[in-house]
Coordinates of C-alpha atoms in Angstrom, one line a residue:
M1 CA 90.2 -79.1 -7.4
L2 CA 87.6 -79.3 -4.6
I3 CA 89.5 -76.8 -2.5
E4 CA 89.7 -74.4 -5.5
R5 CA 85.9 -74.8 -6.0
V6 CA 85.2 -74.1 -2.3
S7 CA 87.4 -71.1 -2.4
G8 CA 85.8 -69.9 -5.6
A9 CA 82.4 -70.2 -4.1
G10 CA 83.4 -67.8 -1.3
S11 CA 83.1 -70.1 1.7
S12 CA 81.6 -68.5 4.8
N13 CA 82.9 -71.4 7.0
I14 CA 86.3 -70.1 8.0
D15 CA 87.0 -73.1 10.3
F16 CA 86.8 -75.7 7.5
K17 CA 89.7 -78.1 7.8
I18 CA 91.4 -80.7 5.6
F19 CA 92.1 -83.9 7.6
T20 CA 94.6 -86.5 6.8
E21 CA 93.9 -90.2 6.3
E22 CA 95.8 -90.9 9.5
D23 CA 93.6 -88.4 11.4
M24 CA 90.5 -90.3 10.3
K25 CA 91.9 -93.7 11.2
E26 CA 92.9 -92.6 14.7
A27 CA 89.6 -90.8 15.2
T28 CA 87.5 -93.9 14.3
N29 CA 89.8 -96.5 15.9
G30 CA 90.5 -97.9 12.5
Y31 CA 86.8 -97.6 11.4
D32 CA 85.9 -100.0 14.2
V33 CA 82.3 -101.4 13.9
S34 CA 81.7 -100.2 17.5
R35 CA 82.0 -96.6 16.2
I36 CA 79.3 -96.9 13.6
L37 CA 76.5 -94.5 14.2
G38 CA 74.4 -95.5 11.2
Q39 CA 74.4 -97.0 7.7
R40 CA 72.3 -95.6 4.9
G41 CA 72.2 -95.7 1.2
Q42 CA 74.8 -92.9 0.9
G43 CA 77.4 -94.7 3.1
T44 CA 78.4 -95.2 6.7
V45 CA 78.6 -92.6 9.6
Y46 CA 81.2 -93.2 12.3
K47 CA 81.7 -91.5 15.7
G48 CA 85.1 -90.0 15.7
I49 CA 87.2 -88.6 18.5
L50 CA 89.8 -86.0 17.5
P51 CA 93.2 -85.5 19.3
N52 CA 91.7 -82.6 21.3
N53 CA 89.0 -85.1 22.6
S54 CA 86.2 -83.3 20.6
I55 CA 83.6 -85.7 19.2
V56 CA 82.7 -85.6 15.6
A57 CA 80.6 -87.5 13.0
I58 CA 82.5 -88.9 10.0
K59 CA 80.6 -89.9 6.9
K60 CA 82.2 -92.3 4.6
T61 CA 80.7 -92.7 1.1
R62 CA 80.3 -96.0 -0.6
L63 CA 83.2 -97.3 -2.6
G64 CA 83.0 -97.1 -6.4
D65 CA 79.8 -95.0 -6.5
N66 CA 80.6 -92.0 -8.7
N67 CA 77.2 -90.5 -7.9
Q68 CA 78.0 -90.5 -4.2
V69 CA 81.3 -88.8 -4.9
E70 CA 79.4 -86.0 -6.8
Q71 CA 77.1 -85.7 -3.9
F72 CA 80.1 -85.4 -1.6
I73 CA 81.5 -82.5 -3.6
N74 CA 78.1 -80.9 -3.7
E75 CA 77.6 -81.2 0.0
V76 CA 81.0 -79.6 0.7
L77 CA 80.2 -76.8 -1.7
V78 CA 76.8 -76.2 -0.2
L79 CA 77.7 -76.5 3.5
S80 CA 80.7 -74.3 3.1
Q81 CA 78.3 -71.5 2.3
I82 CA 76.2 -72.0 5.5
N83 CA 76.7 -70.9 9.0
H84 CA 73.4 -71.3 10.9
R85 CA 72.8 -72.7 14.3
N86 CA 70.0 -75.0 13.0
V87 CA 72.1 -76.5 10.2
V88 CA 74.6 -79.2 11.0
K89 CA 78.1 -77.8 10.7
L90 CA 80.6 -79.2 8.3
L91 CA 84.0 -79.1 10.1
G92 CA 86.1 -80.5 7.2
C93 CA 86.9 -83.4 4.9
C94 CA 89.5 -85.9 4.0
L95 CA 90.6 -86.3 0.4
E96 CA 93.5 -88.8 0.9
T97 CA 91.3 -91.9 1.4
E98 CA 90.0 -94.2 -1.4
V99 CA 86.6 -92.7 -0.8
P100 CA 86.1 -89.1 0.4
L101 CA 85.2 -88.5 4.0
L102 CA 83.1 -85.6 5.5
V103 CA 83.6 -84.5 9.1
Y104 CA 80.6 -82.9 10.9
E105 CA 79.8 -81.7 14.4
F106 CA 78.5 -84.5 16.4
I107 CA 74.7 -84.3 17.2
S108 CA 74.0 -86.6 20.1
G109 CA 70.2 -86.9 20.2
G110 CA 69.4 -88.9 17.1
S111 CA 67.1 -87.9 14.3
L112 CA 63.5 -86.5 14.6
F113 CA 62.4 -89.8 12.9
D114 CA 63.9 -91.7 15.8
H115 CA 62.1 -89.6 18.3
L116 CA 58.7 -89.8 16.6
H117 CA 58.8 -93.4 15.2
G118 CA 61.8 -95.2 16.7
S119 CA 62.0 -97.5 19.8
L120 CA 65.1 -96.0 21.2
F121 CA 63.4 -93.0 22.8
A122 CA 60.8 -93.8 25.4
S123 CA 59.9 -90.3 26.3
S124 CA 57.5 -88.5 24.0
L125 CA 58.1 -85.1 22.6
T126 CA 55.7 -82.6 24.1
W127 CA 53.7 -80.2 21.8
E128 CA 55.9 -77.4 23.0
H129 CA 59.0 -79.4 21.9
R130 CA 57.4 -80.2 18.5
L131 CA 56.4 -76.6 17.8
E132 CA 59.9 -75.4 18.7
I133 CA 61.4 -78.0 16.4
A134 CA 59.1 -77.0 13.6
I135 CA 60.0 -73.3 14.1
E136 CA 63.7 -74.0 14.0
V137 CA 63.5 -76.2 10.9
A138 CA 61.3 -73.7 9.1
G139 CA 63.7 -70.9 10.0
A140 CA 66.7 -72.8 8.8
I141 CA 65.0 -73.6 5.4
A142 CA 63.9 -70.0 5.1
Y143 CA 67.5 -68.9 5.7
L144 CA 68.7 -71.4 3.0
H145 CA 66.2 -69.9 0.5
S146 CA 66.5 -66.2 1.3
G147 CA 69.4 -65.5 3.7
A148 CA 72.4 -67.5 2.5
S149 CA 75.0 -65.9 0.3
I150 CA 73.7 -68.1 -2.5
P151 CA 70.1 -69.4 -2.5
I152 CA 70.1 -73.1 -1.6
I153 CA 67.3 -75.6 -2.1
H154 CA 67.7 -78.7 0.1
L155 CA 65.6 -81.1 -1.9
D156 CA 65.4 -83.9 0.8
I157 CA 63.8 -82.4 3.8
K158 CA 62.5 -85.3 6.0
T159 CA 62.5 -86.3 9.6
E160 CA 65.5 -88.6 9.1
N161 CA 67.5 -85.5 8.0
I162 CA 66.6 -83.5 11.0
L163 CA 68.9 -84.2 13.9
L164 CA 68.3 -83.2 17.6
D165 CA 71.0 -82.4 20.1
E166 CA 70.8 -83.0 23.8
N167 CA 68.6 -79.9 24.3
L168 CA 66.3 -81.0 21.4
T169 CA 67.6 -78.2 19.3
A170 CA 67.0 -79.1 15.6
K171 CA 69.8 -79.3 13.0
V172 CA 69.0 -79.8 9.3
A173 CA 71.4 -82.3 7.8
D174 CA 72.3 -84.2 4.6
F175 CA 72.8 -81.7 1.8
G176 CA 74.1 -84.2 -0.8
A177 CA 71.0 -83.6 -2.9
S178 CA 70.9 -79.9 -2.5
N179 CA 71.1 -77.3 -5.3
M180 CA 72.4 -73.8 -5.6
P181 CA 70.5 -72.9 -8.8
M182 CA 71.4 -69.9 -11.0
D183 CA 67.7 -69.4 -11.6
K184 CA 66.2 -69.7 -8.1
E185 CA 62.7 -69.9 -9.5
Q186 CA 63.0 -73.4 -10.8
L187 CA 65.5 -76.0 -12.0
T188 CA 65.5 -79.3 -13.8
T189 CA 67.0 -82.2 -11.8
M190 CA 67.4 -85.9 -11.6
V191 CA 65.1 -87.8 -9.3
Q192 CA 65.9 -86.5 -5.8
G193 CA 64.1 -86.6 -2.5
T194 CA 62.2 -89.4 -0.7
L195 CA 58.8 -90.9 -1.4
G196 CA 56.2 -89.5 0.9
Y197 CA 58.0 -86.1 1.0
L198 CA 58.6 -85.5 -2.7
D199 CA 56.8 -82.6 -4.4
P200 CA 53.9 -84.1 -6.4
E201 CA 54.5 -81.5 -9.2
Y202 CA 57.8 -83.2 -9.9
Y203 CA 55.9 -86.2 -11.4
T204 CA 54.4 -84.0 -14.1
T205 CA 56.9 -81.2 -14.6
W206 CA 60.2 -82.8 -13.7
L207 CA 61.0 -79.6 -12.0
L208 CA 61.9 -78.8 -8.4
N209 CA 62.2 -75.4 -6.8
E210 CA 62.0 -73.7 -3.4
K211 CA 58.3 -74.7 -3.1
S212 CA 59.4 -78.3 -3.2
D213 CA 61.1 -77.8 0.1
V214 CA 57.9 -76.1 1.4
Y215 CA 56.0 -79.3 0.5
S216 CA 58.5 -81.5 2.2
F217 CA 58.4 -79.4 5.3
G218 CA 54.6 -79.6 5.4
V219 CA 54.9 -83.3 5.5
V220 CA 57.3 -83.1 8.4
L221 CA 54.9 -80.8 10.2
M222 CA 52.1 -83.3 9.7
E223 CA 54.4 -86.0 11.2
L224 CA 55.0 -83.7 14.3
I225 CA 51.3 -83.2 14.7
S226 CA 50.1 -86.8 14.1
G227 CA 53.1 -88.9 15.2
Q228 CA 52.6 -91.0 12.1
K229 CA 55.0 -91.8 9.3
A230 CA 54.9 -89.9 6.0
L231 CA 54.4 -93.2 4.1
C232 CA 53.1 -96.3 5.8
F233 CA 51.9 -99.4 3.9
E234 CA 50.5 -100.8 7.0
R235 CA 47.7 -98.2 7.0
P236 CA 44.6 -98.6 4.8
E237 CA 44.9 -97.9 1.1
T238 CA 43.3 -94.5 1.4
S239 CA 45.7 -93.4 4.2
K240 CA 49.0 -94.8 3.1
H241 CA 50.2 -91.3 2.2
L242 CA 50.1 -89.1 5.3
V243 CA 49.4 -86.0 3.2
S244 CA 46.1 -87.3 1.7
Y245 CA 45.1 -88.8 5.0
F246 CA 45.8 -85.6 6.9
V247 CA 44.1 -83.3 4.3
L248 CA 41.0 -85.4 4.1
A249 CA 40.7 -85.5 7.9
T250 CA 41.0 -81.8 8.0
K251 CA 38.3 -81.3 5.3
E252 CA 35.9 -83.6 7.1
N253 CA 36.5 -81.9 10.5
R254 CA 37.9 -85.0 12.1
L255 CA 41.5 -83.9 12.6
H256 CA 41.3 -85.0 16.2
E257 CA 41.4 -88.6 15.0
I258 CA 44.9 -88.3 13.7
I259 CA 46.5 -85.9 16.2
D260 CA 49.0 -87.7 18.4
D261 CA 47.3 -88.6 21.7
Q262 CA 50.5 -88.0 23.5
V263 CA 50.4 -84.2 22.8
L264 CA 46.8 -83.2 22.6
N265 CA 45.1 -81.6 25.5
E266 CA 42.5 -78.9 26.3
D267 CA 45.1 -76.2 26.4
N268 CA 46.8 -76.7 23.0
Q269 CA 43.9 -77.8 20.7
R270 CA 43.7 -74.4 19.1
E271 CA 47.4 -74.2 18.5
I272 CA 47.6 -77.7 17.0
H273 CA 44.8 -76.9 14.7
E274 CA 46.5 -73.7 13.6
A275 CA 49.7 -75.6 12.9
A276 CA 47.7 -78.2 11.0
R277 CA 46.3 -75.4 8.8
V278 CA 49.9 -74.3 8.0
A279 CA 50.8 -77.9 7.1
V280 CA 47.9 -78.2 4.7
E281 CA 48.8 -75.0 3.0
C282 CA 52.4 -76.2 2.6
T283 CA 51.3 -79.4 0.9
R284 CA 48.9 -77.9 -1.7
P285 CA 49.3 -79.8 -5.0
K286 CA 50.3 -76.7 -6.9
G287 CA 53.6 -75.1 -5.9
E288 CA 52.4 -71.6 -6.7
E289 CA 49.6 -71.9 -4.1
R290 CA 52.0 -72.8 -1.3
P291 CA 53.5 -70.1 0.9
R292 CA 57.2 -69.2 0.9
M293 CA 59.2 -70.7 3.8
I294 CA 59.8 -67.3 5.3
E295 CA 56.0 -66.9 5.5
V296 CA 55.7 -70.3 7.1
A297 CA 58.4 -69.6 9.6
A298 CA 56.6 -66.3 10.5
E299 CA 53.3 -68.0 11.0
L300 CA 54.7 -70.6 13.3
E301 CA 56.7 -68.0 15.2
T302 CA 53.5 -66.0 15.7
L303 CA 51.7 -69.1 16.9
R304 CA 54.5 -69.7 19.5
A305 CA 54.2 -66.1 20.6
K306 CA 50.4 -66.4 21.1
T307 CA 50.9 -69.7 23.0
T308 CA 53.6 -68.3 25.2
K309 CA 51.5 -65.2 26.0
H310 CA 48.4 -67.4 26.7
N311 CA 50.4 -69.6 29.1
W312 CA 51.9 -66.5 30.8
L313 CA 48.4 -65.0 31.3
D314 CA 47.2 -68.2 32.9
Q315 CA 50.2 -68.3 35.2
Y316 CA 49.9 -64.6 36.2
P317 CA 46.1 -63.7 35.9
E318 CA 46.6 -60.7 38.1
E319 CA 48.6 -59.0 35.3
N320 CA 45.8 -59.3 32.8
E321 CA 44.5 -55.9 33.4
H322 CA 47.9 -54.3 32.7
L323 CA 48.3 -56.4 29.5
L324 CA 44.9 -55.4 28.1
G325 CA 46.0 -51.8 27.7
S326 CA 49.5 -52.6 26.4
N327 CA 51.1 -53.5 23.1
I328 CA 52.9 -56.6 24.5
V329 CA 53.3 -59.2 21.8
S330 CA 55.2 -61.9 23.7
A331 CA 55.4 -62.8 27.3
P332 CA 58.1 -61.2 29.5
G333 CA 61.2 -63.3 29.7
H334 CA 60.6 -64.9 26.2
T335 CA 63.5 -64.3 23.9
S336 CA 63.8 -65.1 20.2
S337 CA 66.3 -64.3 17.4
R338 CA 63.3 -63.2 15.4
G339 CA 61.2 -60.2 16.2
Y340 CA 57.7 -59.2 15.1
D341 CA 56.0 -56.6 13.1
N342 CA 52.8 -56.4 15.0
K343 CA 50.8 -54.8 12.2
K344 CA 51.9 -57.0 9.3
N345 CA 52.3 -60.1 11.6
V346 CA 55.5 -61.0 9.7
A347 CA 58.7 -62.2 11.4
R348 CA 61.8 -60.2 10.8
F349 CA 64.7 -62.6 10.6
D350 CA 67.9 -61.5 12.2
I351 CA 70.2 -63.4 9.9
E352 CA 73.3 -62.7 11.9
A353 CA 71.7 -64.0 15.1
G354 CA 70.7 -67.1 13.2
R355 CA 74.3 -68.0 12.3

């Protein structure tokens, strides 16, 4: 039945494979505990090695949890529609086991949460790394909302669901809570999302829509800027929620107090403050006042272009005179899958290049 539903949805993932139970046992060495990558509420993720020696991640849902099975089906249906370099790729599934298994590409660098808040990663992400991650995640969400064959709302954007590979390239993961609504403007749903990232409008309207993802992304952007968790009960009462803490600091012109000391310097203050403005816009209480993700991605792309150009001018000051009379938008040698409309300052997303 699942295969029929995937076929009926018009899967764009032509490499999707159905694995046997024996394939999964061999890949995980009998689900050996040494192969466990992580355990969360949705189940256990194992490191798997296929016969061709390729490494994969295998997610095993909890036994006897019908809701998790539904999320499994939902994730297969959603990810079968997506082929984007900043979305974790679903390689296949196994339907022979007592609980269903999902097989993903293996992302070796851990989650963004691990890099920002964990103890496993000693080296700090630079501001350039953080801005690039924000751009990649924003572009992926914009693609889900506007570029996928069927509009997709993720509904659980958070730093734990953003994986980083060995090159710190971001991959949006965990689509179990996602929706492919018939009416893309809004939908009624059961409680989804994570405290600290959940759209505040949900508490009064019981509705989630594309602007809910915008809110969650705004929280992620605040984490990238501040290095602080979205929700922390160790902070004072007025600052437990990062959004309220961040917005108040911005209003009172003391944003410098919460910017991560490991990234702030004289050269990037302006860029970080611009990114902070975008984060605040994304987390406005009313969804209708938030920008669309494609607009957010465009603003961050423009910010990177300005930063790259500024750095290039500092490196090659003798070229300033030539640049003053030109229409150059980004520095020579800088390439991107997204171009710019210099008059409208809006990114033009090349969907094919993003896949």
